[in-house]
Short mmCIF file of C-alpha atoms and ligand atoms in Angstrom, two decimals:
data_model
loop_
_atom_site.label_atom_id
_atom_site.label_comp_id
_atom_site.label_asym_id
_atom_site.label_seq_id
_atom_site.Cartn_x
_atom_site.Cartn_y
_atom_site.Cartn_z
CA MET A 1 -63.74 -2.40 -16.39
CA LYS A 2 -60.63 0.23 -16.33
CA ILE A 3 -57.37 -1.64 -16.60
CA ASN A 4 -54.37 0.64 -15.78
CA LEU A 5 -51.00 -0.68 -16.68
CA ILE A 6 -49.26 2.86 -16.38
CA SER A 7 -47.22 1.94 -13.42
CA ASP A 8 -47.06 -0.54 -10.46
CA THR A 9 -47.61 2.65 -8.37
CA VAL A 10 -51.16 2.84 -9.19
CA THR A 11 -52.30 0.17 -6.87
CA LYS A 12 -54.68 0.83 -3.76
CA PRO A 13 -54.32 -0.63 -0.21
CA SER A 14 -55.85 -4.03 -0.06
CA PRO A 15 -58.30 -4.73 2.83
CA GLY A 16 -55.65 -6.52 4.98
CA MET A 17 -53.32 -3.48 4.49
CA LEU A 18 -56.15 -1.05 5.36
CA GLU A 19 -56.93 -2.97 8.59
CA ALA A 20 -53.05 -2.96 9.43
CA MET A 21 -52.96 0.89 8.90
CA ARG A 22 -56.17 1.42 10.71
CA SER A 23 -54.91 -0.48 13.89
CA ALA A 24 -51.40 0.84 13.74
CA ASP A 25 -49.68 2.08 17.06
CA VAL A 26 -48.32 5.69 16.28
CA GLY A 27 -46.55 8.59 17.81
CA ASP A 28 -44.45 11.54 16.47
CA ASP A 29 -41.69 10.14 14.36
CA VAL A 30 -39.96 13.55 14.28
CA PHE A 31 -39.25 12.77 17.92
CA LYS A 32 -38.30 9.21 16.71
CA ALA A 33 -41.36 8.26 18.98
CA ASP A 34 -43.57 6.37 16.43
CA PRO A 35 -43.38 2.62 17.25
CA SER A 36 -44.74 1.55 13.79
CA VAL A 37 -42.11 3.62 11.84
CA ASN A 38 -39.30 2.25 14.37
CA LYS A 39 -40.62 -1.30 13.82
CA LEU A 40 -40.59 -0.94 9.97
CA GLU A 41 -37.08 0.64 9.92
CA ALA A 42 -35.69 -2.25 12.22
CA LYS A 43 -37.32 -4.81 9.83
CA VAL A 44 -35.91 -3.50 6.77
CA ALA A 45 -32.43 -3.00 8.10
CA ALA A 46 -32.43 -6.57 9.43
CA LEU A 47 -33.74 -7.77 6.14
CA PHE A 48 -30.56 -6.30 4.38
CA ASN A 49 -28.37 -7.07 7.45
CA LYS A 50 -27.52 -3.36 7.77
CA GLU A 51 -27.02 -1.49 10.89
CA ALA A 52 -29.84 1.15 10.44
CA ALA A 53 -32.80 2.26 8.19
CA LEU A 54 -34.68 5.45 7.74
CA TYR A 55 -38.39 5.87 6.45
CA PHE A 56 -38.90 8.35 3.61
CA PRO A 57 -41.96 9.74 1.91
CA SER A 58 -40.64 9.03 -1.49
CA GLY A 59 -37.89 7.05 -3.46
CA THR A 60 -36.71 10.11 -4.93
CA MET A 61 -36.00 11.49 -1.47
CA THR A 62 -34.15 8.40 -0.26
CA ASN A 63 -31.98 8.40 -3.47
CA GLN A 64 -31.33 12.18 -2.94
CA THR A 65 -30.45 11.82 0.60
CA ALA A 66 -27.96 8.83 -0.33
CA ILE A 67 -26.35 10.95 -3.09
CA LYS A 68 -25.99 13.99 -0.52
CA LEU A 69 -24.39 11.49 1.98
CA HIS A 70 -21.75 10.21 -0.29
CA THR A 71 -20.75 13.30 -2.16
CA LYS A 72 -19.55 16.94 -1.90
CA PRO A 73 -20.46 19.91 -4.20
CA GLY A 74 -18.61 19.74 -7.44
CA ASP A 75 -18.13 15.95 -7.21
CA GLN A 76 -19.30 13.53 -9.87
CA LEU A 77 -21.32 10.30 -9.57
CA ILE A 78 -21.20 7.49 -12.21
CA CYS A 79 -24.57 6.02 -13.46
CA ASP A 80 -26.13 4.54 -16.45
CA LYS A 81 -27.67 6.89 -19.00
CA TYR A 82 -31.06 5.42 -18.17
CA ALA A 83 -30.69 5.75 -14.46
CA HIS A 84 -33.66 7.31 -12.50
CA VAL A 85 -31.47 9.32 -10.37
CA TYR A 86 -30.41 11.27 -13.52
CA ASN A 87 -33.43 11.10 -15.62
CA TYR A 88 -36.56 11.30 -13.34
CA GLU A 89 -35.59 13.16 -10.12
CA GLY A 90 -36.02 16.68 -11.36
CA GLY A 91 -32.28 17.35 -11.80
CA GLY A 92 -32.03 16.81 -7.96
CA VAL A 93 -28.58 15.64 -8.18
CA SER A 94 -27.37 19.09 -8.98
CA PHE A 95 -30.07 21.02 -7.13
CA ASN A 96 -29.63 19.14 -3.80
CA SER A 97 -25.96 18.04 -3.93
CA GLY A 98 -24.33 20.18 -6.52
CA VAL A 99 -23.05 17.09 -8.32
CA SER A 100 -22.77 16.14 -11.93
CA CYS A 101 -23.30 12.61 -13.52
CA LYS A 102 -21.05 10.70 -15.74
CA LEU A 103 -23.32 8.83 -17.92
CA ILE A 104 -22.35 5.34 -18.97
CA ASP A 105 -23.81 3.89 -22.27
CA GLY A 106 -24.81 0.71 -20.83
CA HIS A 107 -27.06 -2.18 -21.83
CA ARG A 108 -30.71 -1.90 -20.68
CA GLY A 109 -29.62 0.36 -17.86
CA MET A 110 -26.72 -1.75 -16.65
CA MET A 111 -23.06 -1.05 -16.98
CA THR A 112 -20.05 -3.24 -16.91
CA SER A 113 -17.35 -2.98 -14.26
CA ASP A 114 -14.94 -1.96 -16.96
CA GLN A 115 -17.06 0.90 -18.26
CA VAL A 116 -17.40 2.20 -14.47
CA GLU A 117 -13.64 1.87 -14.06
CA GLU A 118 -13.06 3.81 -17.34
CA GLY A 119 -15.68 6.53 -16.10
CA ILE A 120 -13.61 7.50 -13.02
CA ASN A 121 -11.93 10.66 -13.37
CA PRO A 122 -8.07 10.58 -12.07
CA PRO A 123 -8.33 12.06 -8.61
CA ASP A 124 -5.08 13.89 -9.06
CA PHE A 125 -6.30 15.57 -12.28
CA TYR A 126 -7.91 18.62 -10.65
CA HIS A 127 -9.43 19.95 -13.82
CA SER A 128 -12.18 17.41 -13.81
CA PRO A 129 -14.71 16.83 -11.19
CA LEU A 130 -13.95 14.36 -8.44
CA THR A 131 -15.65 11.05 -8.84
CA SER A 132 -16.95 9.81 -5.42
CA LEU A 133 -20.00 7.72 -6.10
CA VAL A 134 -21.33 5.00 -8.31
CA CYS A 135 -25.18 4.54 -8.34
CA VAL A 136 -26.78 1.36 -9.86
CA GLU A 137 -30.43 0.57 -10.23
CA ASN A 138 -31.99 -2.94 -9.77
CA THR A 139 -34.35 -3.86 -11.52
CA THR A 140 -33.82 -0.95 -14.08
CA ASN A 141 -36.96 1.04 -14.78
CA LYS A 142 -36.22 2.60 -18.17
CA GLY A 143 -34.15 -0.60 -19.06
CA GLY A 144 -37.42 -2.71 -18.96
CA GLY A 145 -37.44 -4.32 -15.56
CA ALA A 146 -33.93 -5.98 -16.36
CA CYS A 147 -32.34 -7.80 -13.33
CA TRP A 148 -28.57 -7.44 -13.01
CA ASP A 149 -26.27 -10.40 -12.95
CA PHE A 150 -24.94 -10.25 -9.22
CA SER A 151 -21.34 -11.10 -10.23
CA GLU A 152 -21.25 -7.78 -12.17
CA LEU A 153 -22.28 -5.98 -9.21
CA GLU A 154 -19.61 -7.64 -7.23
CA ARG A 155 -17.14 -6.62 -9.93
CA ILE A 156 -18.24 -3.00 -9.71
CA LYS A 157 -18.03 -3.25 -5.84
CA ASN A 158 -14.30 -4.10 -6.34
CA VAL A 159 -13.90 -1.14 -8.59
CA CYS A 160 -15.36 1.06 -5.95
CA GLU A 161 -13.11 -0.23 -3.18
CA LYS A 162 -9.84 -0.04 -5.40
CA HIS A 163 -10.74 3.73 -6.11
CA GLY A 164 -12.41 4.62 -2.69
CA LEU A 165 -15.80 5.35 -4.28
CA ALA A 166 -19.16 4.94 -2.41
CA TYR A 167 -21.68 2.55 -3.86
CA HIS A 168 -25.46 3.21 -3.69
CA LEU A 169 -28.25 0.88 -5.11
CA ASP A 170 -31.49 2.37 -6.17
CA GLY A 171 -33.63 -0.62 -5.32
CA ALA A 172 -36.95 0.76 -5.89
CA ARG A 173 -37.87 -2.56 -7.52
CA ILE A 174 -35.22 -4.68 -5.70
CA TRP A 175 -38.13 -7.04 -4.59
CA ASN A 176 -38.77 -7.98 -8.04
CA ALA A 177 -35.22 -8.89 -8.71
CA LEU A 178 -34.95 -10.77 -5.55
CA VAL A 179 -37.99 -12.88 -6.33
CA GLU A 180 -36.93 -13.40 -9.97
CA LYS A 181 -33.39 -14.38 -9.38
CA GLY A 182 -33.97 -16.26 -6.10
CA GLU A 183 -31.45 -13.80 -4.40
CA SER A 184 -31.44 -12.68 -0.79
CA ALA A 185 -31.68 -9.00 0.53
CA LYS A 186 -28.61 -9.84 2.57
CA GLN A 187 -26.24 -10.39 -0.27
CA TYR A 188 -27.22 -6.75 -1.49
CA GLY A 189 -26.69 -5.46 2.14
CA GLU A 190 -23.32 -6.89 2.07
CA LEU A 191 -22.42 -5.16 -1.20
CA PHE A 192 -23.61 -1.66 -0.94
CA ASP A 193 -22.89 1.29 1.39
CA THR A 194 -26.48 2.36 1.00
CA ILE A 195 -29.80 0.88 -0.57
CA SER A 196 -32.99 2.74 -1.19
CA VAL A 197 -36.16 0.55 -1.57
CA CYS A 198 -39.78 1.40 -2.53
CA LEU A 199 -42.77 0.19 -0.74
CA SER A 200 -45.13 1.84 -2.98
CA LYS A 201 -44.29 0.17 -6.23
CA GLY A 202 -44.85 -3.69 -6.55
CA LEU A 203 -45.34 -4.13 -2.86
CA GLY A 204 -48.55 -1.99 -2.96
CA CYS A 205 -48.41 0.66 -0.29
CA PRO A 206 -49.85 4.14 -0.70
CA VAL A 207 -46.54 5.71 0.30
CA GLY A 208 -43.10 5.01 1.43
CA SER A 209 -39.42 4.22 0.80
CA VAL A 210 -36.66 3.25 3.02
CA LEU A 211 -32.93 3.94 3.17
CA VAL A 212 -30.59 1.22 4.71
CA GLY A 213 -26.88 1.70 5.54
CA SER A 214 -24.55 2.02 8.47
CA GLU A 215 -25.51 3.56 11.85
CA GLU A 216 -23.23 6.54 10.97
CA SER A 217 -24.81 7.08 7.53
CA ILE A 218 -28.31 6.88 8.73
CA GLU A 219 -27.66 9.35 11.53
CA ARG A 220 -26.48 11.82 9.07
CA ALA A 221 -29.44 10.89 6.58
CA LEU A 222 -31.91 11.87 9.51
CA ARG A 223 -30.51 15.38 9.13
CA ILE A 224 -30.59 15.45 5.45
CA ARG A 225 -34.25 14.25 5.49
CA LYS A 226 -35.02 17.00 7.88
CA ILE A 227 -33.49 19.63 5.39
CA LEU A 228 -35.36 18.12 2.52
CA GLY A 229 -38.81 18.45 4.55
CA GLY A 230 -39.17 14.67 4.92
CA GLY A 231 -39.77 14.48 8.52
CA MET A 232 -43.34 13.08 9.18
CA ARG A 233 -45.27 12.96 12.24
CA GLN A 234 -47.67 10.11 12.86
CA SER A 235 -46.38 8.38 9.83
CA GLY A 236 -46.79 5.01 11.66
CA TYR A 237 -50.23 4.65 9.68
CA LEU A 238 -48.15 4.38 6.48
CA ALA A 239 -45.26 2.49 8.06
CA ALA A 240 -47.79 -0.16 9.02
CA ALA A 241 -48.77 -0.66 5.33
CA GLY A 242 -44.98 -1.20 4.73
CA ILE A 243 -44.70 -3.84 7.44
CA TYR A 244 -47.77 -5.49 6.09
CA ALA A 245 -46.48 -5.52 2.49
CA LEU A 246 -43.05 -6.96 3.45
CA ASP A 247 -44.93 -9.92 5.30
CA ASN A 248 -47.54 -10.44 2.49
CA HIS A 249 -46.60 -8.86 -0.78
CA ILE A 250 -43.12 -9.97 -1.77
CA GLU A 251 -43.67 -13.49 -3.05
CA ARG A 252 -46.71 -12.76 -5.05
CA LEU A 253 -44.62 -10.62 -7.30
CA SER A 254 -43.77 -13.74 -9.28
CA GLU A 255 -47.52 -13.58 -10.45
CA ASP A 256 -46.87 -10.05 -11.93
CA HIS A 257 -43.96 -11.36 -13.69
CA LYS A 258 -45.86 -14.38 -15.03
CA LYS A 259 -48.59 -12.08 -16.30
CA ALA A 260 -46.02 -9.67 -17.97
CA GLY A 261 -44.27 -12.59 -19.68
CA GLU A 262 -47.50 -13.82 -21.22
CA ILE A 263 -48.39 -10.03 -22.40
CA GLY A 264 -44.88 -10.04 -23.92
CA LEU A 265 -45.35 -13.42 -25.69
CA LEU A 266 -48.70 -12.15 -27.02
CA LEU A 267 -47.31 -8.74 -28.29
CA GLU A 268 -44.58 -10.39 -29.99
CA SER A 269 -46.96 -12.48 -32.09
CA LEU A 270 -49.13 -9.43 -33.22
CA PRO A 271 -48.28 -8.10 -36.74
CA PHE A 272 -48.31 -4.17 -35.55
CA ILE A 273 -45.69 -4.86 -32.90
CA LYS A 274 -42.15 -4.04 -34.06
CA LYS A 275 -40.16 -5.18 -31.21
CA VAL A 276 -40.65 -6.48 -27.40
CA GLU A 277 -37.79 -6.08 -25.15
CA PRO A 278 -36.66 -9.20 -23.23
CA LEU A 279 -39.09 -9.82 -20.30
CA GLU A 280 -37.72 -10.56 -16.80
CA THR A 281 -39.89 -8.90 -14.40
CA ASN A 282 -43.02 -6.73 -14.50
CA ILE A 283 -42.14 -4.13 -16.95
CA ILE A 284 -43.03 -4.53 -20.70
CA ILE A 285 -41.35 -2.20 -23.11
CA PHE A 286 -42.27 -2.42 -26.77
CA GLU A 287 -42.49 -0.56 -30.00
CA ILE A 288 -45.28 -0.22 -32.63
CA ASP A 289 -44.52 -0.79 -36.21
CA GLU A 290 -45.68 2.65 -37.44
CA ASN A 291 -46.47 1.22 -40.98
CA TYR A 292 -49.51 -0.13 -39.27
CA LEU A 293 -50.27 2.64 -36.75
CA SER A 294 -48.65 5.32 -34.72
CA ALA A 295 -47.69 4.76 -31.10
CA GLU A 296 -50.20 7.58 -30.08
CA ASP A 297 -52.95 5.87 -32.06
CA PHE A 298 -52.17 2.59 -30.29
CA ILE A 299 -52.34 4.42 -26.78
CA ALA A 300 -55.79 5.92 -27.87
CA LYS A 301 -57.27 2.72 -29.28
CA LEU A 302 -56.51 0.95 -25.93
CA GLU A 303 -58.10 4.18 -24.01
CA ASP A 304 -61.26 3.64 -26.00
CA LYS A 305 -61.39 0.18 -24.27
CA GLU A 306 -60.59 1.70 -20.96
CA ILE A 307 -56.96 0.27 -21.09
CA TYR A 308 -54.28 2.75 -19.99
CA ILE A 309 -50.52 2.48 -20.80
CA ILE A 310 -47.77 5.00 -21.19
CA GLY A 311 -45.26 6.24 -23.74
CA MET A 312 -41.64 6.43 -22.91
CA GLY A 313 -40.51 8.64 -25.79
CA GLN A 314 -38.66 7.53 -28.82
CA GLY A 315 -41.58 5.43 -30.01
CA LYS A 316 -41.39 3.10 -27.00
CA LEU A 317 -44.39 2.15 -25.01
CA ARG A 318 -44.53 0.67 -21.48
CA MET A 319 -46.86 -1.58 -19.57
CA VAL A 320 -46.39 -2.46 -15.96
CA THR A 321 -48.18 -5.33 -14.24
CA HIS A 322 -49.06 -5.09 -10.55
CA MET A 323 -51.16 -6.36 -7.57
CA ASP A 324 -54.33 -4.70 -8.68
CA TYR A 325 -54.16 -6.07 -12.32
CA THR A 326 -56.37 -9.10 -12.00
CA ASP A 327 -56.82 -12.45 -13.67
CA ASP A 328 -59.96 -11.01 -15.21
CA MET A 329 -58.22 -7.93 -16.45
CA HIS A 330 -55.46 -10.12 -17.90
CA GLU A 331 -58.12 -11.88 -19.87
CA ILE A 332 -59.72 -8.89 -21.21
CA LEU A 333 -56.32 -7.41 -22.18
CA GLN A 334 -55.20 -10.26 -24.05
CA LYS A 335 -58.62 -10.56 -25.87
CA THR A 336 -58.45 -6.89 -26.64
CA LEU A 337 -54.90 -7.03 -28.15
CA ARG A 338 -55.68 -9.96 -30.18
CA THR A 339 -58.75 -8.32 -31.80
CA LEU A 340 -57.36 -4.77 -32.26
C1 LIG B 401 -40.02 4.99 -8.69
C2 LIG B 401 -38.68 4.90 -8.71
C3 LIG B 401 -37.96 5.65 -7.86
C4 LIG B 401 -38.53 6.66 -6.75
O1 LIG B 401 -39.58 7.27 -7.17
P1 LIG B 401 -40.77 7.97 -6.33
O2 LIG B 401 -41.81 8.24 -7.18
O3 LIG B 401 -40.14 9.19 -5.82
O4 LIG B 401 -41.09 7.03 -5.17
C5 LIG B 401 -36.53 5.61 -7.81
N1 LIG B 401 -35.95 4.85 -8.55
C6 LIG B 401 -36.57 4.09 -9.58
C7 LIG B 401 -35.88 3.13 -10.44
C8 LIG B 401 -37.85 4.26 -9.60
O5 LIG B 401 -38.60 3.48 -10.40
#
């Protein structure tokens, strides 16, 4: 049995999801005439209590569109040094928006409001780029699935208001944070100008992300999505998967978190593991004690047993639990790790 823990994006649609997709009512979404896409957008907007939403083919495109919305070429955005928008979107910040990043040396992908305030360039000092946007990520990907303390996000919001900065949330895994912390989507909607959410990570859809914001910003986002080539036609087949996932796959994320916690505890007890980062959601980041074996050898040994994980660089390894990681696989993984 192949056990794939490389990412929570490796899932395949469940029978229920496939049935929802097959029976979707569709139209041409470029003409805004796809009832399933319209329904998904209305549903996500309502969930976050925002005026409007727009469906996208990827989380990268939602983030890039949000950055384009809130900045002008030459501007600077503030984000943590681990941020997905900086590290994993192909340099799109500069390619698409002509914007640079002020990187904050935060903790597990999270910054403090003081760090954000210190990162703002004085607007009257015309030699430095104009700061116009703050981007945060919840849960943090490279930070090991860490969840923000909501009050810190509120303090950053105050800093944004004081300095006239836009505030964007990369909520690719916001669902994991909501479930883990017992928070509501609405409280996030209230705080941020725009939020991007992924349907193709823990929620198990084959494709799709959504951007929420004001009526005015989503209208502008529609034009940007067009420019980026993100307009799709009968995308209701995909949106139907999103609607199904929102109705059926959010609460179950706690199972992924429980399994990840158990793997983390087991790893900590093994002699060849040097360090396991604190576990909050479904991402396990850990380091091998290279006196025993190298990270590459560890990955290869697991591969021999048809277990697949990924290296994050600097000797860090990552496993991510997800919908298709079953109880049986969980047993096999634990047994394999104990006897490695
Ligand atoms: C996955 C991810 C995205 C979007 O990625 P796509 O692969 O383009 O859908 C954005 N931000 C974070 C934190 C992510 O983990």
